Short mmCIF file of C-alpha atoms and ligand atoms in Angstrom, two decimals:
data_model
loop_
_atom_site.label_atom_id
_atom_site.label_comp_id
_atom_site.label_asym_id
_atom_site.label_seq_id
_atom_site.Cartn_x
_atom_site.Cartn_y
_atom_site.Cartn_z
CA MET F 1 -0.17 -0.34 -0.41
CA SER F 2 0.87 3.63 -0.76
CA TYR F 3 0.11 6.30 2.32
CA ASN F 4 0.41 10.10 1.41
CA ILE F 5 2.21 11.78 4.94
CA SER F 6 1.69 15.70 5.36
CA VAL F 7 5.32 16.98 7.39
CA ILE F 8 5.39 19.77 9.51
CA PRO F 9 8.81 19.72 10.65
CA GLY F 10 8.22 23.51 12.28
CA ASP F 11 10.60 24.98 14.33
CA GLY F 12 13.37 24.40 17.11
CA ILE F 13 13.55 20.69 17.24
CA GLY F 14 10.59 20.29 15.38
CA PRO F 15 13.31 19.27 12.36
CA GLU F 16 15.49 16.68 14.21
CA VAL F 17 12.24 15.15 16.64
CA ILE F 18 11.02 15.19 12.83
CA GLU F 19 13.89 13.43 10.70
CA GLU F 20 13.51 10.61 13.50
CA ALA F 21 10.19 10.01 13.03
CA ILE F 22 10.37 9.71 9.17
CA ARG F 23 13.66 7.00 9.40
CA VAL F 24 11.72 4.78 11.61
CA LEU F 25 8.27 5.53 9.43
CA ASN F 26 10.58 3.85 6.41
CA THR F 27 12.04 1.49 8.00
CA ILE F 28 8.64 0.12 8.54
CA GLY F 29 7.75 0.76 5.07
CA GLU F 30 10.68 -1.98 4.37
CA LYS F 31 9.99 -4.36 6.65
CA TYR F 32 5.93 -4.22 6.02
CA ASN F 33 6.32 -3.41 2.68
CA HIS F 34 4.74 0.01 2.56
CA GLU F 35 5.09 3.25 0.91
CA PHE F 36 5.01 6.62 2.09
CA LEU F 37 5.51 9.38 -0.17
CA TYR F 38 6.26 13.02 2.38
CA ALA F 39 5.21 16.41 1.91
CA LYS F 40 6.83 18.26 3.41
CA LEU F 41 5.39 21.65 4.67
CA LEU F 42 6.07 24.92 6.61
CA ALA F 43 4.06 25.93 8.77
CA GLY F 44 4.74 27.96 12.47
CA GLY F 45 7.96 30.76 12.66
CA CYS F 46 9.67 29.39 9.50
CA ALA F 47 6.48 29.68 7.44
CA ILE F 48 6.06 33.41 9.07
CA ASP F 49 10.33 33.77 7.41
CA GLU F 50 9.06 32.83 3.89
CA TYR F 51 5.50 34.24 3.24
CA ASP F 52 4.84 35.95 6.38
CA GLU F 53 1.97 33.89 7.33
CA ALA F 54 2.03 31.26 10.06
CA LEU F 55 -0.74 28.83 8.00
CA PRO F 56 0.64 29.57 4.22
CA ALA F 57 -3.15 28.59 2.36
CA GLU F 58 -1.07 25.75 0.43
CA THR F 59 0.43 24.18 3.49
CA LEU F 60 -3.49 23.99 4.52
CA VAL F 61 -4.85 22.85 0.85
CA THR F 62 -1.45 20.09 0.86
CA CYS F 63 -2.26 18.39 4.60
CA GLU F 64 -6.74 18.08 3.25
CA ALA F 65 -5.50 16.12 0.32
CA SER F 66 -2.87 13.87 2.68
CA ASP F 67 -3.83 10.62 4.19
CA ALA F 68 -2.33 11.94 7.72
CA VAL F 69 -0.20 15.11 8.56
CA LEU F 70 2.83 14.41 11.30
CA LEU F 71 3.31 17.52 12.92
CA GLY F 72 6.75 18.17 14.77
CA ALA F 73 6.35 21.40 16.83
CA VAL F 74 6.06 25.59 16.16
CA GLY F 75 7.30 28.77 17.68
CA GLY F 76 10.24 30.46 19.41
CA PRO F 77 11.72 33.45 20.70
CA LYS F 78 12.52 34.68 17.60
CA TRP F 79 8.51 35.57 17.25
CA ASP F 80 7.12 36.00 20.77
CA THR F 81 7.32 39.35 20.18
CA LEU F 82 4.79 39.79 16.90
CA PRO F 83 1.11 39.92 18.28
CA ALA F 84 -0.49 37.26 19.10
CA GLU F 85 -3.35 37.46 15.98
CA LYS F 86 0.84 36.56 14.03
CA ARG F 87 2.39 34.80 16.11
CA PRO F 88 3.04 30.70 14.88
CA GLU F 89 0.80 29.32 17.02
CA GLN F 90 -1.75 30.62 15.25
CA ALA F 91 -0.86 27.35 12.54
CA LEU F 92 -2.18 25.32 14.93
CA LEU F 93 -5.47 26.52 15.49
CA GLY F 94 -5.69 27.31 11.90
CA LEU F 95 -4.99 23.81 10.98
CA ARG F 96 -7.56 22.23 13.43
CA LYS F 97 -10.04 24.26 12.46
CA GLY F 98 -9.62 23.94 8.69
CA LEU F 99 -9.13 20.29 8.74
CA GLY F 100 -12.22 19.33 11.03
CA LEU F 101 -9.80 18.05 13.75
CA PHE F 102 -12.44 17.35 16.69
CA ALA F 103 -10.98 14.89 18.97
CA ASN F 104 -7.84 15.20 20.96
CA LEU F 105 -6.78 11.58 21.75
CA ARG F 106 -3.54 12.23 24.46
CA PRO F 107 -1.93 8.86 25.61
CA ALA F 108 -0.54 9.36 28.73
CA ILE F 109 2.11 6.31 28.45
CA LEU F 110 4.81 5.19 31.74
CA PHE F 111 7.47 2.91 30.42
CA GLU F 112 8.38 0.46 33.65
CA ALA F 113 11.33 1.29 32.55
CA LEU F 114 10.78 5.45 33.47
CA LYS F 115 8.57 4.19 36.66
CA ASP F 116 11.65 6.69 38.89
CA ALA F 117 10.07 9.59 36.49
CA CYS F 118 6.80 9.54 37.84
CA PRO F 119 5.99 11.71 41.14
CA LEU F 120 3.47 9.04 41.97
CA LYS F 121 4.31 5.98 44.71
CA PRO F 122 5.19 3.10 43.07
CA GLU F 123 2.47 1.42 44.85
CA ILE F 124 0.17 3.44 43.32
CA ILE F 125 1.68 2.72 39.53
CA GLY F 126 2.66 -0.88 39.81
CA ASP F 127 3.89 -2.04 36.69
CA GLY F 128 3.30 1.15 34.93
CA LEU F 129 0.33 3.33 32.90
CA ASP F 130 -1.09 3.20 29.94
CA ILE F 131 -4.64 5.82 30.33
CA SER F 132 -5.59 7.16 27.27
CA VAL F 133 -7.86 11.04 27.10
CA VAL F 134 -10.25 11.56 24.43
CA ARG F 135 -11.21 15.34 24.92
CA GLU F 136 -13.68 16.99 22.35
CA LEU F 137 -11.46 19.55 20.91
CA THR F 138 -13.83 22.23 18.63
CA GLY F 139 -17.13 22.35 20.68
CA GLY F 140 -17.70 23.34 24.48
CA ILE F 141 -17.15 26.48 26.67
CA TYR F 142 -14.09 27.54 24.29
CA PHE F 143 -16.70 27.78 21.37
CA GLY F 144 -19.41 29.37 23.03
CA GLU F 145 -21.26 32.48 23.15
CA LYS F 146 -19.57 34.75 25.21
CA GLY F 147 -20.31 38.48 26.53
CA GLU F 148 -20.31 40.79 29.16
CA LYS F 149 -23.28 41.84 30.70
CA ASP F 150 -24.08 44.35 33.88
CA THR F 151 -25.65 43.05 36.85
CA GLU F 152 -26.25 43.74 40.99
CA PHE F 153 -22.05 42.93 41.39
CA GLY F 154 -21.07 45.52 38.91
CA LYS F 155 -20.25 44.28 35.09
CA GLY F 156 -20.10 40.46 34.57
CA ALA F 157 -18.63 38.63 31.71
CA TYR F 158 -20.03 35.20 30.77
CA ASP F 159 -19.18 31.91 28.12
CA VAL F 160 -21.96 29.29 27.27
CA LYS F 161 -21.45 25.67 27.90
CA MET F 162 -23.21 24.00 25.35
CA TYR F 163 -22.95 20.97 24.08
CA ALA F 164 -25.25 19.29 20.69
CA GLU F 165 -26.72 15.68 20.30
CA GLY F 166 -24.00 15.23 16.75
CA GLU F 167 -21.39 16.83 18.48
CA VAL F 168 -21.91 14.64 21.82
CA LYS F 169 -22.24 11.11 19.17
CA ARG F 170 -19.10 11.72 17.20
CA ILE F 171 -16.39 12.36 20.43
CA ALA F 172 -18.40 9.43 22.31
CA LYS F 173 -18.05 7.03 18.86
CA VAL F 174 -14.09 8.25 18.13
CA ALA F 175 -13.86 7.38 21.98
CA PHE F 176 -16.05 3.63 22.45
CA GLU F 177 -13.28 3.06 18.75
CA MET F 178 -10.18 3.44 20.92
CA ALA F 179 -11.71 1.53 23.97
CA MET F 180 -11.70 -1.30 21.24
CA LYS F 181 -9.02 -1.35 20.33
CA ARG F 182 -7.79 -0.77 23.88
CA GLU F 183 -8.83 -2.69 26.92
CA LYS F 184 -12.73 -1.92 26.08
CA LYS F 185 -13.31 0.30 28.75
CA LEU F 186 -14.29 3.80 29.13
CA THR F 187 -14.59 6.28 31.48
CA SER F 188 -16.97 9.01 30.00
CA VAL F 189 -15.89 12.16 32.14
CA ASP F 190 -19.17 15.18 33.34
CA LYS F 191 -20.47 16.86 35.72
CA ALA F 192 -23.87 15.74 34.88
CA ASN F 193 -25.18 16.38 38.81
CA ILE F 194 -24.89 19.74 38.14
CA LEU F 195 -24.85 20.74 34.65
CA ARG F 196 -27.71 20.90 31.61
CA SER F 197 -25.01 20.31 28.86
CA SER F 198 -23.46 16.88 30.87
CA ILE F 199 -27.28 15.36 31.57
CA LEU F 200 -27.11 15.62 27.36
CA TRP F 201 -23.84 13.94 27.26
CA ARG F 202 -24.34 11.29 29.30
CA ARG F 203 -27.53 11.08 27.84
CA VAL F 204 -25.58 10.65 24.19
CA VAL F 205 -22.74 8.23 25.09
CA GLU F 206 -25.44 6.13 26.94
CA GLU F 207 -26.96 5.85 23.59
CA VAL F 208 -23.97 5.28 21.76
CA ALA F 209 -22.84 2.49 24.17
CA LYS F 210 -25.00 -0.11 22.48
CA ASP F 211 -23.55 0.00 19.02
CA TYR F 212 -20.10 -1.23 21.36
CA PRO F 213 -21.86 -4.08 24.09
CA GLU F 214 -18.33 -5.23 24.41
CA VAL F 215 -17.08 -2.02 25.13
CA GLU F 216 -17.07 -1.64 29.87
CA LEU F 217 -19.23 1.99 30.12
CA ASN F 218 -19.05 4.34 33.25
CA HIS F 219 -19.90 7.76 34.44
CA MET F 220 -17.36 9.95 36.59
CA TYR F 221 -18.10 13.23 37.65
CA VAL F 222 -14.93 15.60 36.68
CA ASP F 223 -13.74 16.15 39.81
CA ASN F 224 -14.27 12.75 41.00
CA ALA F 225 -12.22 11.62 38.09
CA ALA F 226 -9.25 14.69 39.29
CA MET F 227 -8.72 12.91 42.08
CA GLN F 228 -8.67 9.46 40.78
CA LEU F 229 -6.34 9.86 38.13
CA VAL F 230 -3.44 10.56 41.03
CA ARG F 231 -5.29 7.36 43.56
CA ASP F 232 -6.16 4.85 41.54
CA PRO F 233 -4.70 5.75 37.32
CA ASN F 234 -4.55 2.25 36.54
CA GLN F 235 -8.58 2.04 36.87
CA PHE F 236 -8.33 4.06 33.70
CA ASP F 237 -8.03 2.62 29.58
CA VAL F 238 -9.91 5.31 28.20
CA ILE F 239 -11.35 8.57 29.63
CA VAL F 240 -13.64 10.63 27.14
CA THR F 241 -14.81 14.28 28.41
CA GLY F 242 -15.32 17.90 26.82
CA ASN F 243 -12.97 20.75 25.79
CA MET F 244 -12.21 22.34 29.18
CA PHE F 245 -12.50 19.13 31.59
CA GLY F 246 -10.14 17.54 28.46
CA ASP F 247 -7.88 20.25 28.78
CA ILE F 248 -7.26 19.96 32.99
CA LEU F 249 -7.30 16.09 32.77
CA SER F 250 -5.11 15.27 29.53
CA ASP F 251 -2.77 17.74 31.37
CA GLU F 252 -2.65 16.13 34.89
CA ALA F 253 -2.48 12.42 33.22
CA SER F 254 0.51 13.83 31.19
CA MET F 255 1.66 15.09 34.26
CA ILE F 256 2.09 12.01 36.39
CA THR F 257 4.16 10.27 33.23
CA GLY F 258 6.87 12.74 34.11
CA SER F 259 8.47 13.00 30.66
CA ILE F 260 7.31 15.87 28.15
CA GLY F 261 9.92 13.90 25.55
CA MET F 262 7.63 10.77 25.51
CA LEU F 263 4.35 11.94 25.47
CA PRO F 264 2.43 11.90 21.50
CA SER F 265 -1.08 12.83 20.94
CA ALA F 266 -3.38 12.68 18.02
CA SER F 267 -5.83 15.14 16.52
CA LEU F 268 -8.89 13.36 14.70
CA GLY F 269 -11.19 14.67 12.12
CA GLU F 270 -14.03 12.41 10.31
CA ASN F 271 -13.69 8.93 9.08
CA ASN F 272 -10.45 8.60 10.80
CA PHE F 273 -8.16 11.47 9.39
CA GLY F 274 -5.79 12.71 11.97
CA MET F 275 -3.20 15.28 12.69
CA TYR F 276 -0.31 13.50 14.53
CA GLU F 277 2.87 15.63 16.80
CA PRO F 278 4.24 15.72 19.96
CA ILE F 279 3.09 17.52 23.56
CA HIS F 280 5.88 19.63 23.66
CA GLY F 281 6.94 22.04 21.66
CA SER F 282 10.00 23.85 20.08
CA ALA F 283 11.74 23.27 22.87
CA PRO F 284 14.30 26.64 21.76
CA ASP F 285 16.40 26.06 24.98
CA ILE F 286 17.94 22.04 23.74
CA ALA F 287 17.67 23.00 19.34
CA GLY F 288 20.41 22.09 16.82
CA GLN F 289 22.34 20.23 19.65
CA ASN F 290 21.21 16.70 19.40
CA LEU F 291 19.83 16.84 22.08
CA ALA F 292 16.01 16.66 21.93
CA ASN F 293 13.79 13.33 22.80
CA PRO F 294 12.85 11.95 19.58
CA ILE F 295 10.43 9.59 21.28
CA ALA F 296 7.66 11.44 21.42
CA THR F 297 7.42 12.34 17.53
CA ILE F 298 7.88 8.40 17.24
CA MET F 299 5.21 7.47 19.50
CA SER F 300 2.98 9.39 17.20
CA VAL F 301 4.09 8.01 14.29
CA ALA F 302 2.84 4.37 15.63
CA MET F 303 -0.19 6.42 16.53
CA MET F 304 -0.98 7.24 13.08
CA LEU F 305 -0.11 4.52 11.99
CA LYS F 306 -3.24 2.80 14.78
CA TYR F 307 -5.39 5.05 14.37
CA THR F 308 -5.67 6.75 10.84
CA LEU F 309 -4.06 4.31 8.77
CA GLY F 310 -5.20 0.66 10.14
CA LEU F 311 -1.27 -0.89 10.35
CA THR F 312 -2.07 -2.11 13.56
CA LYS F 313 0.87 -4.20 13.66
CA GLU F 314 3.42 -2.62 12.23
CA SER F 315 2.38 0.73 15.50
CA ASP F 316 3.29 -2.25 18.37
CA ASP F 317 6.83 -3.01 16.20
CA ILE F 318 7.22 0.98 16.66
CA GLU F 319 5.82 0.91 20.52
CA LYS F 320 7.27 -2.77 21.73
CA ALA F 321 11.13 -1.31 19.62
CA VAL F 322 10.89 1.82 22.42
CA GLU F 323 10.60 0.03 24.84
CA THR F 324 12.70 -2.79 24.51
CA VAL F 325 14.90 0.80 23.66
CA LEU F 326 14.45 1.76 27.35
CA ASN F 327 14.87 -1.51 29.32
CA ASN F 328 18.49 -1.90 27.11
CA GLY F 329 19.28 1.40 29.82
CA TYR F 330 19.27 3.73 26.43
CA ARG F 331 18.25 8.09 27.79
CA THR F 332 18.18 10.78 26.26
CA GLY F 333 19.21 13.90 29.02
CA ASP F 334 15.96 14.91 29.99
CA ILE F 335 14.48 11.19 31.11
CA MET F 336 18.15 10.32 31.98
CA SER F 337 18.93 8.19 35.75
CA ASP F 338 21.33 7.36 36.91
CA GLY F 339 23.20 4.01 36.11
CA MET F 340 21.84 4.88 32.29
CA LYS F 341 23.25 5.08 29.19
CA SER F 342 23.34 8.74 27.39
CA VAL F 343 22.24 9.47 23.77
CA GLY F 344 21.46 11.83 21.76
CA THR F 345 18.71 12.76 19.25
CA VAL F 346 20.37 10.89 16.09
CA GLU F 347 21.20 7.34 18.73
CA MET F 348 17.81 7.02 19.99
CA GLY F 349 16.75 7.37 16.33
CA GLN F 350 18.95 4.75 15.15
CA LEU F 351 18.98 2.18 18.25
CA ILE F 352 15.00 2.25 17.74
CA ILE F 353 14.90 1.60 14.02
CA ASP F 354 17.90 -1.17 15.08
CA GLU F 355 15.24 -3.26 17.00
CA ILE F 356 12.59 -2.68 14.66
CA LYS F 357 14.81 -4.15 12.44
CA LYS F 358 15.63 -7.11 14.75
P1 NAD V 401 8.69 23.29 25.66
O1 NAD V 401 7.51 22.20 25.54
O2 NAD V 401 9.18 23.29 24.33
O3 NAD V 401 9.84 23.19 26.42
C1 NAD V 401 9.77 23.11 27.71
C2 NAD V 401 11.08 22.07 28.56
O4 NAD V 401 11.03 20.56 27.91
C3 NAD V 401 12.26 22.89 27.88
O5 NAD V 401 13.09 22.93 28.91
C4 NAD V 401 12.58 22.00 26.67
O6 NAD V 401 13.67 21.84 27.15
C5 NAD V 401 12.34 20.87 27.57
N1 NAD V 401 11.46 19.77 26.37
C6 NAD V 401 10.54 19.81 25.25
N2 NAD V 401 11.14 18.62 24.38
C7 NAD V 401 11.34 18.39 24.92
C8 NAD V 401 12.01 17.11 23.93
N3 NAD V 401 11.83 16.53 22.75
N4 NAD V 401 13.39 16.76 24.62
C9 NAD V 401 14.07 16.91 25.72
N5 NAD V 401 13.41 18.39 26.52
C10 NAD V 401 12.72 18.74 26.06
O7 NAD V 401 7.49 24.31 25.99
P2 NAD V 401 7.86 26.07 25.80
O8 NAD V 401 9.21 26.12 26.23
O9 NAD V 401 6.93 26.61 26.84
O10 NAD V 401 7.97 26.70 24.87
C11 NAD V 401 8.75 26.77 23.47
C12 NAD V 401 7.94 27.32 22.23
O11 NAD V 401 6.97 26.19 21.93
C13 NAD V 401 7.10 28.65 22.37
O12 NAD V 401 7.72 28.90 21.27
C14 NAD V 401 5.92 27.71 22.37
O13 NAD V 401 5.05 28.91 22.62
C15 NAD V 401 6.00 26.33 21.63
N6 NAD V 401 4.74 25.30 21.95
C16 NAD V 401 4.56 24.96 20.59
C17 NAD V 401 3.40 23.33 20.85
C18 NAD V 401 3.67 23.15 19.73
O14 NAD V 401 4.19 23.33 18.82
N7 NAD V 401 1.85 22.91 19.98
C19 NAD V 401 3.97 23.25 21.56
C20 NAD V 401 3.74 24.04 23.75
C21 NAD V 401 4.49 24.86 22.73
#
């Protein structure tokens, strides 16, 4: 099979980590006889330098026509003085909106070899951690009606949180599909004891659940979910929630794993189309020095194979290779600890490639 991948390296460490992820993807292509065709595109600060805009029309059009998008990171001090609407990060919002990416998937994976990086006690995390947060990305309170009005306490301001059935249905489907590919357990997080929008959310999730009888569904209030994530994170497999609750819970979940250089993410639209990127930024402090951890981007490629291209075996191959390299004691600077072997960006990429080839 042949696949068209739009690649946006971006700024700072973006190009370095993308380079390793592409080398890994090519290794998978050779091993399993797939052809990956790449369109390298500009977005972020480098696009501002070249075209005076963070998201050139050509980038968006090419992404739309491809099977999936792989992004490094955008931004950096060079562009920090620009007005908000001109900054590199606008490219991310433009891509999400332009590509209709309504579902944000963030797995929080803690490999056993990196247990020391987790701020929770060893008895809480057991053998490691593997949670996936599915966050609704284009609705809810961040996109609801906003305004100001006079009140008896003086000037007030408001943001409306509304969800429509169709919005809940499509994000719930994504979450159930994900649960089907994992441990078949789904927790829907809401505040249905207080919010009308959450009552609707819960009803629609229940309706969608009828199409997935194999998935064990439970509901949890958001305050309890925030507490349970640090009390007993292993009770979760997939979590689905709205935009604002998801914003907070996905950060909490990734913090538990203790390392920003390890975590991938996906933003999905209709028909499993998706944009895949590490959760970290462009790390200008270490850019161009062969210091960046490429694993978050390599794991983003693994997600792309699984969730958009449906190549589960190939995806598992990458995850296993990463785990083996970590078990063998190799570490980039950000995850280095006593007695481990320190390697750079390129060496880490090569070790993972060598493992896939075995
Ligand atoms: P950051 O994630 O870039 O860096 C935070 C810290 O983590 C830094 O010390 C950095 O060196 C380290 N770090 C990050 N990724 C690493 C990796 N792969 N390996 C090793 N160490 C790593 O966040 P920041 O410093 O707040 O932001 C830097 C720039 O990135 C800003 O311009 C910001 O707007 C942008 N940003 C972009 C995205 C994105 O493109 N999705 C996300 C967040 C921040």
